[in-house]
XYZ file of N, CA, C and O in Angstrom:
468
model
N -10.620 19.272 -13.767
C -9.991 17.967 -13.669
C -9.090 17.880 -12.427
O -8.974 16.828 -11.828
N -8.455 19.003 -12.080
C -7.583 18.993 -10.902
C -8.368 18.649 -9.642
O -7.851 17.973 -8.755
N -9.600 19.089 -9.567
C -10.442 18.785 -8.409
C -10.675 17.278 -8.300
O -10.616 16.709 -7.207
N -10.901 16.622 -9.417
C -11.126 15.172 -9.417
C -9.871 14.442 -8.977
O -9.920 13.520 -8.161
N -8.696 14.865 -9.520
C -7.429 14.237 -9.114
C -7.197 14.406 -7.618
O -6.805 13.464 -6.927
N -7.443 15.603 -7.101
C -7.248 15.864 -5.672
C -8.213 15.035 -4.825
O -7.819 14.476 -3.793
N -9.461 14.938 -5.268
C -10.447 14.144 -4.529
C -10.041 12.674 -4.508
O -10.125 12.009 -3.464
N -9.588 12.166 -5.638
C -9.124 10.772 -5.682
C -7.918 10.565 -4.765
O -7.810 9.541 -4.088
N -7.025 11.543 -4.734
C -5.867 11.463 -3.840
C -6.280 11.431 -2.377
O -5.748 10.643 -1.584
N -7.242 12.255 -2.014
C -7.719 12.284 -0.624
C -8.418 10.977 -0.255
O -8.253 10.474 0.863
N -9.174 10.413 -1.189
C -9.813 9.107 -0.939
C -8.738 8.042 -0.718
O -8.849 7.215 0.192
N -7.685 8.073 -1.522
C -6.599 7.098 -1.359
C -5.888 7.262 -0.020
O -5.535 6.270 0.623
N -5.679 8.495 0.416
C -5.057 8.718 1.725
C -5.969 8.173 2.822
O -5.494 7.524 3.768
N -7.266 8.400 2.706
C -8.206 7.875 3.707
C -8.162 6.352 3.735
O -8.126 5.744 4.822
N -8.136 5.716 2.577
C -8.055 4.251 2.529
C -6.730 3.749 3.109
O -6.696 2.720 3.779
N -5.657 4.490 2.852
C -4.360 4.120 3.414
C -4.382 4.204 4.936
O -3.840 3.331 5.622
N -5.008 5.239 5.474
C -5.107 5.373 6.931
C -5.924 4.234 7.535
O -5.586 3.712 8.602
N -6.987 3.848 6.863
C -7.762 2.690 7.327
C -6.909 1.429 7.238
O -6.952 0.579 8.123
N -6.097 1.345 6.190
C -5.222 0.188 6.014
C -4.148 0.051 7.075
O -3.612 -1.030 7.286
N -3.824 1.151 7.749
C -2.854 1.075 8.850
C -3.412 0.187 9.959
O -2.675 -0.549 10.616
N -4.730 0.231 10.153
C -5.373 -0.505 11.231
C -5.881 -1.877 10.774
O -5.802 -2.841 11.521
N -6.392 -1.952 9.556
C -6.948 -3.204 9.046
C -5.905 -3.971 8.238
O -5.413 -3.460 7.234
N -5.578 -5.187 8.637
C -4.540 -5.930 7.918
C -4.952 -6.345 6.502
O -4.105 -6.647 5.681
N -6.241 -6.347 6.191
C -6.682 -6.758 4.864
C -6.560 -5.656 3.825
O -6.625 -5.912 2.634
N -6.386 -4.431 4.271
C -6.338 -3.292 3.365
C -4.896 -2.778 3.296
O -4.352 -2.331 4.302
N -4.281 -2.838 2.117
C -2.876 -2.406 2.022
C -2.746 -0.888 2.133
O -3.575 -0.144 1.628
N -1.704 -0.443 2.780
C -1.487 0.984 2.985
C -0.682 1.612 1.850
O -1.090 2.606 1.253
N 0.463 1.046 1.562
C 1.403 1.674 0.634
C 0.844 1.824 -0.790
O 1.015 2.884 -1.397
N 0.163 0.823 -1.355
C -0.369 1.049 -2.709
C -1.319 2.248 -2.782
O -1.301 2.998 -3.765
N -2.108 2.448 -1.747
C -2.999 3.611 -1.734
C -2.209 4.911 -1.605
O -2.577 5.932 -2.186
N -1.112 4.881 -0.859
C -0.280 6.078 -0.753
C 0.411 6.382 -2.077
O 0.552 7.550 -2.458
N 0.835 5.344 -2.787
C 1.449 5.559 -4.094
C 0.443 6.153 -5.076
O 0.771 7.052 -5.860
N -0.779 5.654 -5.031
C -1.834 6.226 -5.869
C -2.118 7.679 -5.486
O -2.299 8.540 -6.357
N -2.152 7.943 -4.189
C -2.383 9.314 -3.728
C -1.285 10.239 -4.241
O -1.575 11.360 -4.696
N -0.034 9.786 -4.182
C 1.075 10.600 -4.692
C 0.894 10.872 -6.185
O 1.126 11.992 -6.657
N 0.468 9.860 -6.929
C 0.204 10.014 -8.357
C -0.876 11.064 -8.594
O -0.715 11.972 -9.408
N -1.984 10.939 -7.863
C -3.098 11.879 -8.035
C -2.719 13.295 -7.612
O -3.067 14.269 -8.277
N -2.017 13.409 -6.487
C -1.633 14.733 -6.005
C -0.629 15.403 -6.942
O -0.635 16.626 -7.077
N 0.240 14.613 -7.574
C 1.207 15.190 -8.509
C 0.498 15.848 -9.686
O 1.028 16.770 -10.303
N -0.705 15.397 -9.990
C -1.470 15.944 -11.092
C -2.471 17.012 -10.674
O -3.112 17.616 -11.524
N -2.602 17.223 -9.368
C -3.636 18.149 -8.930
C -3.131 19.281 -8.047
O -3.533 20.425 -8.214
N -2.267 18.957 -7.080
C -1.900 19.967 -6.088
C -0.456 19.771 -5.645
O -0.118 18.770 -5.016
N 0.363 20.747 -5.976
C 1.757 20.688 -5.549
C 1.860 20.681 -4.020
O 2.702 19.992 -3.440
N 0.968 21.419 -3.367
C 0.982 21.486 -1.896
C 0.685 20.118 -1.279
O 1.389 19.671 -0.369
N -0.365 19.441 -1.762
C -0.702 18.119 -1.233
C 0.380 17.090 -1.572
O 0.706 16.223 -0.761
N 0.934 17.190 -2.773
C 1.999 16.260 -3.177
C 3.222 16.421 -2.277
O 3.793 15.436 -1.791
N 3.602 17.672 -2.036
C 4.742 17.937 -1.150
C 4.447 17.474 0.267
O 5.308 16.879 0.925
N 3.237 17.715 0.740
C 2.858 17.272 2.084
C 3.009 15.757 2.213
O 3.576 15.263 3.197
N 2.551 15.020 1.206
C 2.619 13.562 1.275
C 4.059 13.071 1.216
O 4.451 12.187 1.983
N 4.863 13.653 0.342
C 6.251 13.208 0.206
C 7.113 13.585 1.402
O 8.127 12.931 1.660
N 6.730 14.618 2.132
C 7.524 15.029 3.297
C 6.909 14.548 4.611
O 7.451 14.855 5.679
N 5.821 13.806 4.530
C 5.192 13.272 5.745
C 6.197 12.362 6.444
O 6.842 11.522 5.813
N 6.335 12.494 7.743
C 7.379 11.743 8.465
C 7.161 10.244 8.444
O 8.121 9.474 8.444
N 5.926 9.782 8.387
C 5.649 8.349 8.388
C 5.517 7.790 6.981
O 6.111 6.764 6.655
N 4.756 8.456 6.133
C 4.458 7.917 4.807
C 5.457 8.332 3.740
O 5.694 7.605 2.779
N 6.026 9.506 3.874
C 6.917 10.041 2.847
C 8.084 9.151 2.469
O 8.307 8.898 1.279
N 8.840 8.631 3.450
C 9.994 7.811 3.093
C 9.629 6.564 2.277
O 10.367 6.176 1.365
N 8.492 5.942 2.561
C 8.081 4.751 1.802
C 7.799 5.111 0.347
O 8.181 4.379 -0.566
N 7.157 6.249 0.146
C 6.820 6.674 -1.209
C 8.070 7.035 -1.981
O 8.256 6.631 -3.131
N 8.962 7.777 -1.343
C 10.201 8.193 -2.006
C 11.056 6.967 -2.345
O 11.615 6.886 -3.446
N 11.162 6.007 -1.428
C 11.918 4.778 -1.704
C 11.381 4.080 -2.949
O 12.141 3.626 -3.803
N 10.061 3.966 -3.035
C 9.448 3.287 -4.175
C 9.670 4.076 -5.459
O 10.018 3.507 -6.495
N 9.488 5.395 -5.403
C 9.630 6.211 -6.604
C 11.062 6.229 -7.121
O 11.291 6.241 -8.322
N 12.031 6.220 -6.215
C 13.426 6.318 -6.627
C 14.018 4.988 -7.083
O 14.790 4.949 -8.026
N 13.650 3.893 -6.400
C 14.321 2.627 -6.727
C 13.425 1.401 -6.644
O 13.937 0.281 -6.701
N 12.138 1.576 -6.494
C 11.252 0.413 -6.387
C 11.509 -0.390 -5.128
O 11.281 -1.597 -5.089
N 11.984 0.282 -4.078
C 12.392 -0.393 -2.848
C 11.269 -0.401 -1.814
O 10.429 0.492 -1.777
N 11.284 -1.457 -1.003
C 10.350 -1.589 0.119
C 11.194 -1.801 1.373
O 12.098 -2.638 1.385
N 10.884 -1.078 2.417
C 11.651 -1.188 3.661
C 11.451 -2.560 4.307
O 10.364 -3.129 4.248
N 12.502 -3.097 4.942
C 12.394 -4.423 5.564
C 11.264 -4.528 6.580
O 10.586 -5.560 6.652
N 11.042 -3.485 7.352
C 9.946 -3.507 8.319
C 8.591 -3.651 7.646
O 7.709 -4.362 8.131
N 8.429 -2.978 6.515
C 7.180 -3.084 5.765
C 7.030 -4.474 5.163
O 5.923 -5.022 5.106
N 8.140 -5.064 4.732
C 8.093 -6.431 4.200
C 7.648 -7.407 5.285
O 6.816 -8.285 5.046
N 8.202 -7.238 6.480
C 7.834 -8.128 7.590
C 6.377 -7.934 7.989
O 5.659 -8.907 8.232
N 5.926 -6.692 8.048
C 4.527 -6.415 8.403
C 3.583 -7.013 7.367
O 2.545 -7.589 7.717
N 3.920 -6.890 6.099
C 3.089 -7.454 5.034
C 3.053 -8.976 5.142
O 1.992 -9.598 4.983
N 4.188 -9.568 5.434
C 4.242 -11.030 5.576
C 3.387 -11.500 6.741
O 2.640 -12.479 6.621
N 3.473 -10.798 7.865
C 2.647 -11.163 9.024
C 1.158 -10.995 8.721
O 0.337 -11.841 9.109
N 0.799 -9.933 8.031
C -0.608 -9.709 7.675
C -1.115 -10.811 6.744
O -2.222 -11.324 6.918
N -0.309 -11.167 5.777
C -0.699 -12.216 4.826
C -0.837 -13.546 5.550
O -1.793 -14.294 5.322
N 0.099 -13.847 6.433
C 0.014 -15.097 7.201
C -1.227 -15.104 8.089
O -1.900 -16.138 8.220
N -1.542 -13.958 8.682
C -2.735 -13.869 9.537
C -4.008 -14.101 8.734
O -4.925 -14.809 9.185
N -4.087 -13.513 7.555
C -5.272 -13.692 6.711
C -5.421 -15.148 6.303
O -6.516 -15.727 6.384
N -4.330 -15.770 5.890
C -4.401 -17.173 5.482
C -4.719 -18.068 6.686
O -5.509 -19.003 6.590
N -4.107 -17.754 7.820
C -4.395 -18.516 9.041
C -5.852 -18.395 9.452
O -6.479 -19.371 9.870
N -6.412 -17.207 9.328
C -7.823 -16.998 9.637
C -8.711 -17.816 8.698
O -9.702 -18.409 9.131
N -8.340 -17.875 7.446
C -9.098 -18.693 6.486
C -9.051 -20.164 6.877
O -10.054 -20.877 6.760
N -7.897 -20.611 7.343
C -7.785 -22.003 7.795
C -8.644 -22.239 9.031
O -9.353 -23.259 9.119
N -8.594 -21.303 9.979
C -9.383 -21.452 11.203
C -10.889 -21.445 10.930
O -11.658 -22.121 11.617
N -11.301 -20.675 9.940
C -12.714 -20.596 9.595
C -13.141 -21.701 8.633
O -14.267 -21.694 8.148
N -12.245 -22.622 8.367
C -12.511 -23.770 7.485
C -13.026 -23.340 6.115
O -14.060 -23.827 5.633
N -12.295 -22.443 5.495
C -12.650 -22.018 4.141
C -12.560 -23.224 3.212
O -11.758 -24.139 3.434
N -13.380 -23.250 2.169
C -13.332 -24.365 1.213
C -11.935 -24.502 0.597
O -11.206 -23.512 0.454
N -11.590 -25.697 0.226
C -10.238 -25.968 -0.274
C -9.916 -25.175 -1.541
O -8.774 -24.745 -1.721
N -10.903 -24.968 -2.408
C -10.612 -24.181 -3.612
C -10.316 -22.712 -3.264
O -9.494 -22.071 -3.915
N -10.952 -22.189 -2.230
C -10.669 -20.826 -1.779
C -9.269 -20.759 -1.187
O -8.506 -19.824 -1.465
N -8.904 -21.757 -0.400
C -7.555 -21.799 0.175
C -6.499 -21.903 -0.919
O -5.434 -21.277 -0.824
N -6.782 -22.682 -1.939
C -5.826 -22.823 -3.038
C -5.634 -21.497 -3.764
O -4.499 -21.094 -4.064
N -6.736 -20.816 -4.041
C -6.644 -19.510 -4.708
C -5.878 -18.524 -3.827
O -4.998 -17.791 -4.298
N -6.215 -18.505 -2.536
C -5.506 -17.610 -1.614
C -4.021 -17.931 -1.584
O -3.188 -17.018 -1.582
N -3.678 -19.205 -1.522
C -2.269 -19.597 -1.449
C -1.501 -19.105 -2.682
O -0.394 -18.572 -2.557
N -2.099 -19.245 -3.844
C -1.432 -18.818 -5.079
C -1.290 -17.291 -5.114
O -0.203 -16.762 -5.365
N -2.387 -16.585 -4.854
C -2.356 -15.120 -4.929
C -1.455 -14.533 -3.842
O -0.589 -13.691 -4.124
N -1.649 -14.985 -2.612
C -0.843 -14.436 -1.514
C 0.624 -14.830 -1.661
O 1.512 -14.038 -1.325
N 0.878 -16.031 -2.165
C 2.260 -16.438 -2.430
C 2.907 -15.532 -3.473
O 4.061 -15.118 -3.335
N 2.147 -15.203 -4.528
C 2.659 -14.289 -5.549
C 2.956 -12.910 -4.988
O 3.968 -12.294 -5.324
N 2.079 -12.438 -4.126
C 2.298 -11.135 -3.492
C 3.563 -11.166 -2.641
O 4.380 -10.242 -2.685
N 3.746 -12.232 -1.877
C 4.950 -12.343 -1.046
C 6.221 -12.402 -1.896
O 7.234 -11.779 -1.550
N 6.160 -13.140 -2.991
C 7.331 -13.200 -3.876
C 7.651 -11.812 -4.411
O 8.813 -11.392 -4.428
N 6.617 -11.094 -4.846
C 6.840 -9.739 -5.350
C 7.469 -8.860 -4.272
O 8.464 -8.158 -4.520
N 6.904 -8.881 -3.075
C 7.391 -8.027 -1.990
C 8.844 -8.347 -1.646
O 9.676 -7.455 -1.513
N 9.163 -9.632 -1.486
C 10.486 -9.995 -1.009
C 11.558 -9.942 -2.094
O 12.753 -9.999 -1.781
N 11.164 -9.799 -3.364
C 12.170 -9.652 -4.421
C 12.475 -8.182 -4.723
O 13.354 -7.894 -5.519
N 11.761 -7.249 -4.086
C 12.066 -5.822 -4.245
C 13.301 -5.500 -3.408
O 13.528 -6.105 -2.361
N 14.080 -4.512 -3.844
C 15.218 -4.102 -3.026
C 14.761 -3.509 -1.694
O 13.625 -3.045 -1.570
N 15.640 -3.547 -0.706
C 15.337 -2.964 0.603
C 15.500 -1.457 0.549
O 16.460 -0.944 -0.004
N 14.528 -0.772 1.164
C 14.565 0.703 1.208
C 15.369 1.202 2.371
O 15.725 0.516 3.269
């Protein structure tokens, strides 16, 4: 079972790395999942992730207080605005825009109501 947890953690880290470049793919949720999987499979991988200079502080902030850093909040907001703007530019159907507005608005509310890390 530890092998499966570790494999899932590595897949999540890979998706998080792709998410650094692609605005449609979130980075931090995949890192949080990776931390969860690594905690159940490999102390070495879990420690590596928590002490990583770029990803570690975000994970620790979330685990300790449910906090999101202001820079991450701004980046998420810009990504969400870009996705919605792209949908407008591509003339997405109005029902799709409405669904996007509700879902993305909910995500923004969640992000901005978290404490600052």
